[in-house]
């Protein structure tokens, strides 16, 4: 008998006897449950095994049996829901609770946070969507950037605290010229599947990276001897070792393209390996053969709680009964922004009059004044006046702006975002006031980044998060899959590219981040909307150490450890 049918049978008994222990006949229960006497005995036996009832059969003809209810109908619902949650079956848990989302939030209270199982330390964190693409060579979002840093290693890495470049897979490097670099690999490094990292893995990874604009100046990668990698560049780059610390430059196994579901279940050399990744949860386990310090927390689980009606679930280790209603007390301003990207090659923005109109109409203050407070929830934002916090590149439009001719526009944004759908609805409302119809397209992240349906789209609502306060971190976004290059006039994009190339050649120059931001905003290519506050909730009273939020709104799993409470 299925658990749901058994539950239904119990509800009939409980309602008939109003939850009170009673003396009754087996025949009476058979009629109530529409079962034969034989099946009724099986049902009663199963309910007793579950601990729901106690049944004392009568001895002798005409005697009454005794039925005692050991649990209420509500207690059984909670018990079933807890079991379903523990198994990751959130849909069934919600059904057991009569689709009461607030009750589901309470049920998971004992599951999320810190726990110990079979001598292992486990952290369980809630999140609002599945982390389905963990391949650094493909378009990824902010949270995926963080997870990828836990799974993969690069030749170099950025120290998040010092914002400096350090060795990672490479323990040393040298530049023979601005176009010839050599990196020395650490020996005996193992991937999560226990295979050894070789020079071949590095070379094949960079063959893929050469297809990206960010690494298009990599002309040739060779290994003159074991564990030594030589890079030959087509143009000078005195900071090439810093470029290799970006998220895209993580080293993958040479046969990753042949591995089934690699995006979902990738294999890297980082401190954590992926043990499970599906619609219910992402499970990361410490990599025992990691070449650095072995992680102190054995398992990190990210639970996908898409049934919780929250604007956004942030990584949280606080009491799960309160993580929806109360934001973190310590927040970090994300080094990035949400923005509108105009299609100035084939969209409506080829006409400067339309750019001027849309810039005046789609201001962030106007947008957020129209979004209901309960929809925003704890989604903390501030108005953006430049691509990065603290930049003020927008030129205010003071004169009246004429509404262009009436027509239909198209906006696109990536799916599964807690606020973009709401923003699109507000954009429709705003433009309709001037008789302009707006079609909204919700697309997969990869389709947006690769320019799918570009010719049909007038502008995009996009977001970027650099994860680092280094100004050259802007490069990863600027050259990301040619997304800006495809929709920006070639002459203007060439100006930006020349600034970058000049900086790469001069070891004494500063990265022209502000100049690039100013060109993008004042040309009308990008309209900044808002910056986001991100952070990690921690109400564990000092039990979990090193949980300071990083630039991506998470904390470094590999550096976290638990301090047990001391007895007085």
XYZ file of C-alpha atoms in Angstrom:
568
model
C 0.000 0.000 0.000
C 1.331 3.429 -0.917
C 2.112 5.872 1.879
C -0.414 8.362 0.504
C -3.228 5.778 0.483
C -2.347 4.698 4.022
C -2.414 8.342 5.054
C -5.870 8.771 3.480
C -7.141 5.740 5.386
C -5.791 7.167 8.627
C -7.530 10.502 7.990
C -10.866 8.668 7.648
C -10.340 6.912 10.958
C -9.133 10.044 12.712
C -12.047 12.178 11.506
C -14.648 9.490 12.257
C -13.473 9.022 15.841
C -12.491 12.724 16.174
C -9.051 11.652 17.332
C -10.394 10.030 20.478
C -9.432 6.539 21.592
C -12.478 4.310 21.177
C -13.854 0.796 21.568
C -15.053 -0.582 18.241
C -15.538 -3.654 16.066
C -13.240 -4.676 13.221
C -16.295 -4.821 10.975
C -17.051 -1.160 11.723
C -13.563 -0.143 10.623
C -13.845 -2.335 7.502
C -16.998 -0.511 6.466
C -15.418 2.850 7.223
C -12.340 2.094 5.108
C -14.250 0.246 2.357
C -11.994 -2.778 2.816
C -12.427 -6.473 3.436
C -11.784 -7.687 6.974
C -8.513 -9.231 5.790
C -7.294 -5.989 4.199
C -8.475 -4.018 7.207
C -6.209 -6.098 9.461
C -3.287 -5.322 7.091
C -4.068 -1.585 7.150
C -4.321 -1.531 10.952
C -1.060 -3.480 11.246
C 0.712 -1.018 8.929
C -0.580 2.022 10.856
C 0.645 0.445 14.077
C 4.097 -0.165 12.525
C 4.230 3.526 11.578
C 3.477 4.433 15.192
C 0.227 6.187 14.323
C -2.166 3.993 16.306
C -2.294 1.221 18.874
C -4.745 -1.635 18.295
C -5.874 -4.107 20.968
C -7.988 -6.784 19.276
C -10.885 -8.172 21.280
C -10.636 -11.674 22.739
C -13.937 -13.529 22.553
C -17.130 -13.255 20.546
C -19.007 -9.963 20.911
C -16.167 -8.164 22.662
C -15.018 -4.691 21.492
C -11.484 -3.996 20.280
C -9.602 -0.917 21.518
C -8.287 1.755 19.077
C -5.892 4.371 20.423
C -4.527 7.273 18.363
C -0.853 7.866 19.147
C -0.422 10.807 16.756
C -2.667 13.559 15.474
C -3.356 14.056 11.799
C -1.159 17.181 11.855
C 1.736 15.377 13.539
C 1.713 12.699 10.858
C 1.726 15.365 8.157
C 4.788 16.945 9.722
C 6.489 13.583 10.165
C 5.927 12.643 6.541
C 7.061 16.053 5.342
C 10.283 15.779 7.366
C 11.015 12.404 5.819
C 10.360 13.734 2.339
C 12.586 16.767 2.972
C 15.399 14.543 4.236
C 15.137 12.557 1.001
C 15.129 15.745 -1.089
C 11.535 15.161 -2.267
C 10.284 18.697 -1.716
C 7.213 18.355 -3.944
C 5.950 15.435 -1.861
C 6.776 17.298 1.353
C 4.739 20.265 0.193
C 1.821 17.994 -0.767
C 1.927 16.341 2.666
C 1.529 19.806 4.184
C -1.436 20.656 1.953
C 0.788 22.982 -0.093
C 1.432 25.286 2.860
C 4.760 26.980 2.008
C 5.185 28.535 5.434
C 4.850 25.092 7.047
C 7.478 23.731 4.670
C 9.885 26.447 5.832
C 9.373 25.280 9.418
C 9.804 21.610 8.534
C 13.256 22.176 7.046
C 14.420 23.876 10.258
C 16.010 20.678 11.578
C 17.568 19.821 8.241
C 19.428 23.007 7.245
C 22.371 24.545 9.034
C 25.059 22.546 10.810
C 24.941 18.850 11.582
C 27.093 15.779 12.216
C 26.442 12.403 10.618
C 28.638 9.337 11.088
C 31.465 11.507 12.342
C 31.322 13.929 9.395
C 30.653 17.653 9.559
C 27.927 18.832 7.178
C 26.699 22.305 6.230
C 23.310 22.586 4.509
C 22.452 25.845 2.756
C 19.195 26.909 1.067
C 19.028 28.344 -2.441
C 16.199 29.320 -4.771
C 17.220 27.529 -7.991
C 19.213 24.606 -9.307
C 22.903 25.159 -10.038
C 22.774 23.207 -13.283
C 25.799 24.536 -15.193
C 29.140 24.247 -13.395
C 31.362 24.319 -16.490
C 33.763 27.303 -16.387
C 34.064 27.276 -20.187
C 30.383 28.120 -20.552
C 28.329 31.186 -19.535
C 27.751 31.107 -15.771
C 25.970 33.246 -13.200
C 27.183 34.679 -9.906
C 26.551 31.695 -7.629
C 27.976 29.288 -10.181
C 31.159 31.378 -10.189
C 31.575 30.659 -6.490
C 30.844 26.933 -6.747
C 33.269 26.609 -9.665
C 36.023 28.103 -7.505
C 35.414 25.289 -5.000
C 35.519 22.562 -7.681
C 38.264 23.696 -10.077
C 41.765 25.110 -9.931
C 43.626 27.361 -12.358
C 47.319 27.852 -12.955
C 47.051 30.936 -10.739
C 44.320 32.320 -8.485
C 43.250 35.582 -6.889
C 43.634 35.785 -3.126
C 40.169 37.077 -2.150
C 41.437 38.852 0.959
C 44.515 40.521 -0.526
C 43.215 40.775 -4.129
C 46.640 39.538 -5.238
C 47.681 36.796 -7.661
C 49.005 33.578 -6.120
C 50.123 30.225 -7.459
C 47.545 27.473 -7.724
C 48.267 24.520 -10.022
C 51.455 26.366 -10.951
C 53.943 26.872 -8.114
C 56.156 29.236 -10.135
C 56.158 31.149 -13.419
C 58.405 33.470 -15.396
C 58.210 35.708 -18.412
C 60.981 35.406 -20.994
C 59.304 38.217 -22.952
C 55.852 39.861 -23.013
C 54.914 37.174 -25.556
C 56.532 34.109 -23.998
C 55.496 32.840 -20.547
C 56.445 29.645 -18.719
C 54.520 27.995 -15.864
C 55.743 25.147 -13.648
C 53.057 22.694 -12.491
C 52.951 21.103 -9.069
C 53.608 17.351 -9.350
C 51.170 14.510 -8.569
C 47.982 16.586 -8.664
C 44.852 14.439 -8.928
C 41.427 15.132 -10.365
C 38.364 14.150 -8.337
C 38.160 10.840 -10.264
C 41.719 10.061 -9.059
C 43.312 10.579 -12.510
C 46.566 12.540 -12.583
C 46.692 16.073 -13.963
C 49.104 16.310 -16.889
C 50.335 18.984 -19.260
C 47.912 17.566 -21.825
C 44.953 18.677 -19.658
C 46.285 22.248 -19.557
C 46.949 22.358 -23.309
C 43.494 21.039 -24.274
C 41.811 23.467 -21.880
C 43.527 26.416 -23.542
C 42.636 25.173 -27.010
C 39.046 25.791 -25.943
C 39.909 29.099 -24.282
C 41.546 30.399 -27.475
C 38.024 30.576 -28.931
C 37.139 33.235 -26.317
C 37.990 36.883 -26.968
C 39.605 37.147 -23.533
C 42.262 34.593 -24.553
C 42.315 35.156 -28.307
C 45.920 36.420 -28.120
C 47.099 32.973 -26.957
C 48.789 31.737 -30.128
C 50.334 28.469 -28.998
C 50.561 26.326 -25.823
C 53.226 23.603 -25.579
C 54.935 21.474 -22.949
C 58.710 21.292 -23.564
C 59.162 18.868 -20.635
C 56.885 17.241 -18.075
C 55.041 19.677 -15.763
C 56.244 22.721 -17.708
C 53.856 24.788 -19.855
C 54.961 27.442 -22.340
C 52.558 30.069 -23.668
C 53.312 31.992 -26.861
C 51.175 35.091 -27.429
C 50.364 37.035 -30.584
C 50.554 40.381 -28.740
C 52.353 41.699 -25.675
C 50.812 40.908 -22.300
C 52.933 41.760 -19.283
C 50.125 40.653 -16.948
C 49.348 37.291 -18.493
C 49.811 35.470 -15.166
C 46.994 37.590 -13.716
C 44.666 36.711 -16.582
C 45.086 33.026 -15.716
C 43.521 33.661 -12.316
C 40.092 34.365 -13.836
C 37.167 31.984 -13.548
C 37.265 30.995 -17.206
C 40.868 29.773 -16.968
C 40.147 26.764 -14.728
C 41.795 23.560 -15.904
C 39.505 20.743 -17.047
C 40.303 17.089 -17.832
C 41.445 16.709 -21.444
C 38.468 14.447 -22.216
C 35.766 16.585 -20.615
C 33.817 16.864 -23.880
C 33.359 13.077 -23.893
C 32.154 12.916 -20.290
C 28.406 12.584 -19.909
C 26.651 15.388 -17.967
C 29.952 17.223 -17.362
C 28.155 20.565 -16.931
C 26.048 19.063 -14.157
C 28.635 16.728 -12.612
C 32.027 18.238 -13.440
C 35.415 16.859 -12.424
C 38.124 19.250 -11.284
C 41.135 19.410 -8.981
C 39.695 21.816 -6.393
C 39.046 21.298 -2.668
C 35.516 19.940 -3.243
C 34.121 17.361 -5.662
C 30.527 17.081 -6.867
C 28.814 14.014 -5.394
C 25.276 14.895 -6.481
C 23.616 17.645 -8.492
C 19.929 17.521 -9.371
C 16.730 19.508 -8.951
C 16.693 18.868 -5.207
C 20.253 19.509 -4.095
C 23.906 20.016 -4.921
C 26.206 17.949 -2.711
C 29.914 18.768 -2.487
C 32.312 16.452 -0.671
C 35.843 17.297 0.459
C 38.499 16.093 -1.989
C 40.810 13.965 0.171
C 43.659 14.182 -2.358
C 43.501 17.944 -2.871
C 47.010 19.332 -3.400
C 46.376 22.142 -0.908
C 45.048 21.922 2.625
C 42.203 19.422 2.934
C 38.864 21.143 3.671
C 37.786 20.987 7.323
C 34.080 20.624 6.570
C 33.404 17.228 4.999
C 30.199 17.972 3.078
C 28.410 21.065 1.811
C 24.840 20.638 0.580
C 22.950 23.349 -1.304
C 19.219 22.608 -1.124
C 17.030 23.879 -3.930
C 13.942 25.344 -2.233
C 12.059 26.675 -5.220
C 8.753 26.097 -3.416
C 9.539 28.754 -0.820
C 7.789 32.039 -1.772
C 10.826 34.235 -1.179
C 12.138 36.863 -3.561
C 15.594 35.417 -3.174
C 17.152 32.781 -0.945
C 20.720 33.672 -0.090
C 23.291 31.203 1.239
C 22.328 30.960 4.900
C 23.513 29.096 7.971
C 21.143 30.748 10.389
C 17.976 29.315 11.924
C 16.041 28.256 8.795
C 12.722 29.272 10.352
C 13.797 32.901 9.979
C 15.996 33.025 6.881
C 13.140 34.155 4.659
C 11.995 37.094 6.717
C 15.260 38.461 8.048
C 18.247 39.496 5.915
C 21.856 39.105 6.898
C 23.091 41.716 9.340
C 26.398 41.929 7.474
C 26.111 42.653 3.763
C 28.644 43.292 1.024
C 27.937 45.476 -1.983
C 28.294 43.245 -5.018
C 31.050 44.447 -7.345
C 28.808 44.564 -10.385
C 25.328 45.684 -11.346
C 22.062 44.932 -13.081
C 21.872 46.861 -16.331
C 20.072 47.278 -19.636
C 22.166 46.302 -22.668
C 20.941 47.933 -25.877
C 21.176 46.335 -29.298
C 22.833 49.126 -31.247
C 23.553 46.999 -34.321
C 20.173 45.612 -35.313
C 17.693 46.720 -32.644
C 15.661 49.866 -32.027
C 18.693 51.446 -30.336
C 20.363 52.013 -33.698
C 18.345 55.249 -33.562
C 19.801 57.681 -30.928
C 16.299 59.093 -30.328
C 15.157 55.718 -29.019
C 18.188 55.408 -26.715
C 17.467 58.839 -25.260
C 13.808 57.985 -24.765
C 14.494 54.605 -23.131
C 17.207 56.035 -20.867
C 14.761 58.643 -19.579
C 11.902 56.164 -19.246
C 13.676 53.202 -17.680
C 15.394 54.815 -14.717
C 15.995 52.552 -11.734
C 14.152 54.906 -9.352
C 11.062 54.763 -11.553
C 11.258 50.984 -11.891
C 11.622 50.167 -8.207
C 8.986 52.655 -7.110
C 6.476 50.483 -8.971
C 7.475 47.075 -7.603
C 5.370 46.052 -4.579
C 7.379 45.780 -1.377
C 6.243 42.210 -0.703
C 7.613 41.201 -4.096
C 11.067 42.616 -3.396
C 11.152 41.018 0.049
C 14.739 41.127 1.361
C 16.212 41.827 -2.066
C 18.440 44.768 -1.047
C 19.478 47.139 -3.824
C 20.699 50.687 -4.410
C 20.459 52.803 -7.567
C 23.346 52.489 -10.017
C 24.831 55.458 -11.853
C 27.731 53.508 -13.360
C 28.697 49.936 -14.099
C 30.435 49.528 -10.723
C 29.558 50.921 -7.267
C 30.931 54.424 -6.755
C 31.027 55.284 -10.460
C 28.825 58.113 -11.666
C 28.888 58.089 -15.458
C 25.236 58.700 -16.292
C 24.556 62.104 -17.801
C 21.185 63.327 -16.516
C 18.552 64.088 -19.138
C 17.046 67.435 -18.160
C 15.144 68.505 -21.264
C 11.771 66.952 -22.207
C 12.124 63.774 -24.253
C 9.796 63.226 -27.172
C 8.102 59.844 -27.442
C 9.154 58.133 -30.696
C 6.627 56.609 -33.057
C 4.464 53.840 -31.611
C 5.720 50.334 -32.213
C 6.513 46.973 -30.576
C 9.805 46.382 -28.755
C 11.357 43.150 -27.454
C 13.291 42.680 -24.202
C 15.092 39.486 -23.180
C 16.486 38.274 -19.864
C 17.762 34.983 -18.482
C 15.381 32.592 -16.768
C 15.095 31.636 -13.094
C 15.927 35.044 -11.677
C 14.048 36.335 -8.608
C 13.514 39.862 -9.913
C 13.874 40.018 -13.720
C 10.348 38.748 -14.371
C 8.993 41.501 -12.130
C 11.171 44.100 -13.859
C 9.882 42.990 -17.266
C 6.296 43.447 -16.077
C 7.102 46.972 -14.870
C 8.841 47.772 -18.167
C 5.705 46.727 -20.028
C 3.605 48.952 -17.797
C 5.906 51.969 -18.239
C 6.141 51.740 -22.019
C 2.410 51.081 -22.401
C 1.819 54.554 -20.946
C 3.285 55.920 -24.177
C 1.470 53.442 -26.414
C 4.485 51.177 -26.891
C 4.019 47.417 -26.691
C 6.777 45.312 -25.106
C 7.335 41.586 -25.728
C 9.346 39.851 -22.960
C 11.477 36.779 -23.707
C 12.765 34.618 -20.869
C 15.749 32.670 -22.237
C 18.330 30.198 -20.888
C 21.504 31.915 -19.680
C 23.594 30.278 -22.397
C 21.245 31.510 -25.142
C 21.473 35.081 -23.847
C 25.274 35.008 -23.633
C 25.737 33.482 -27.088
C 23.404 35.973 -28.768
C 20.523 33.652 -29.593
C 17.789 35.568 -31.470
C 19.843 38.781 -31.380
C 18.185 40.156 -34.512
C 14.787 39.966 -32.805
C 15.788 41.663 -29.539
C 15.972 45.413 -28.890
C 17.496 45.283 -25.420
C 18.331 42.909 -22.588
C 18.023 43.120 -18.809
C 21.341 41.693 -17.666
C 23.453 41.346 -14.569
C 27.143 40.959 -13.947
C 29.149 40.200 -10.823
C 32.925 40.441 -10.926
C 33.555 38.673 -7.609
C 36.675 40.780 -7.088
C 37.437 44.444 -6.460
C 40.420 44.350 -8.779
C 39.650 46.787 -11.577
C 40.974 44.408 -14.238
C 38.256 41.921 -13.172
C 36.091 43.958 -15.576
C 37.851 42.136 -18.428
C 35.977 38.871 -17.859
C 32.660 40.645 -18.299
C 33.775 42.939 -21.123
C 34.972 40.045 -23.286
C 32.455 37.497 -22.051
C 31.464 35.378 -25.065
C 31.405 38.503 -27.291
C 28.117 39.599 -25.740
C 28.871 43.338 -25.825
C 30.928 43.184 -29.004
C 27.991 41.709 -30.956
C 25.658 44.620 -30.205
C 28.029 47.615 -30.094
C 29.163 49.667 -33.099
C 32.553 48.343 -34.194
C 34.279 51.743 -34.106
C 33.275 52.312 -30.453
C 34.186 48.792 -29.377
C 37.570 49.183 -31.066
C 38.303 52.208 -28.831
C 37.707 50.085 -25.732
C 39.770 47.184 -27.076
C 42.685 49.515 -27.841
C 42.622 50.778 -24.244
C 42.900 47.198 -23.013
C 45.734 46.295 -25.418
C 47.705 49.405 -24.416
C 47.337 48.447 -20.744
C 48.488 44.882 -21.426
C 51.707 46.189 -22.962
C 52.652 48.576 -20.140
C 53.488 47.161 -16.718
C 53.307 50.615 -15.113
C 49.846 51.650 -16.330
C 46.609 51.280 -14.389
C 43.742 49.348 -15.849
C 41.394 51.838 -17.616
C 38.289 50.492 -15.875
C 36.594 53.833 -15.305
C 37.279 54.968 -18.878
C 35.687 51.771 -20.217
C 32.697 52.179 -17.944
C 32.241 55.775 -19.028
C 32.318 54.870 -22.736
C 29.753 52.098 -22.277
C 27.331 54.269 -20.304
C 27.663 57.609 -22.043
C 27.470 56.062 -25.520
C 24.088 54.631 -24.535
C 25.320 51.058 -24.874
C 24.657 50.214 -21.231
C 22.088 51.667 -18.831
C 23.001 50.803 -15.205
C 19.964 50.043 -13.025
C 20.989 48.888 -9.572
C 23.704 47.356 -7.398
C 22.852 44.466 -5.087
C 23.751 43.899 -1.459
C 24.809 40.293 -0.897
C 25.739 38.372 2.215
C 25.563 35.205 4.266
C 23.294 34.818 7.270
C 25.122 33.409 10.287
C 23.240 33.097 13.556
C 25.218 30.112 14.863
C 26.722 32.151 17.719
C 30.323 31.581 16.753
C 30.057 27.831 16.042
C 30.985 28.207 12.364
C 34.228 30.092 11.740
C 35.498 31.953 8.625
C 32.077 32.601 7.095
C 32.804 36.140 5.955
C 30.924 36.863 2.745
C 33.052 37.036 -0.375
C 32.420 39.215 -3.423
C 29.928 36.703 -4.795
C 27.698 36.631 -1.721
C 28.932 33.242 -0.461
C 31.766 32.133 1.821
C 34.807 30.011 1.005
C 33.740 26.464 1.908
C 37.331 25.231 2.040
C 38.250 27.681 4.823
C 35.246 27.081 7.092
C 35.476 25.107 10.325
C 33.248 24.408 13.324
C 34.110 25.533 16.843
C 32.124 23.324 19.247
C 30.530 25.086 22.230
C 32.604 24.709 25.389
C 31.019 23.403 28.575
C 31.352 25.636 31.603
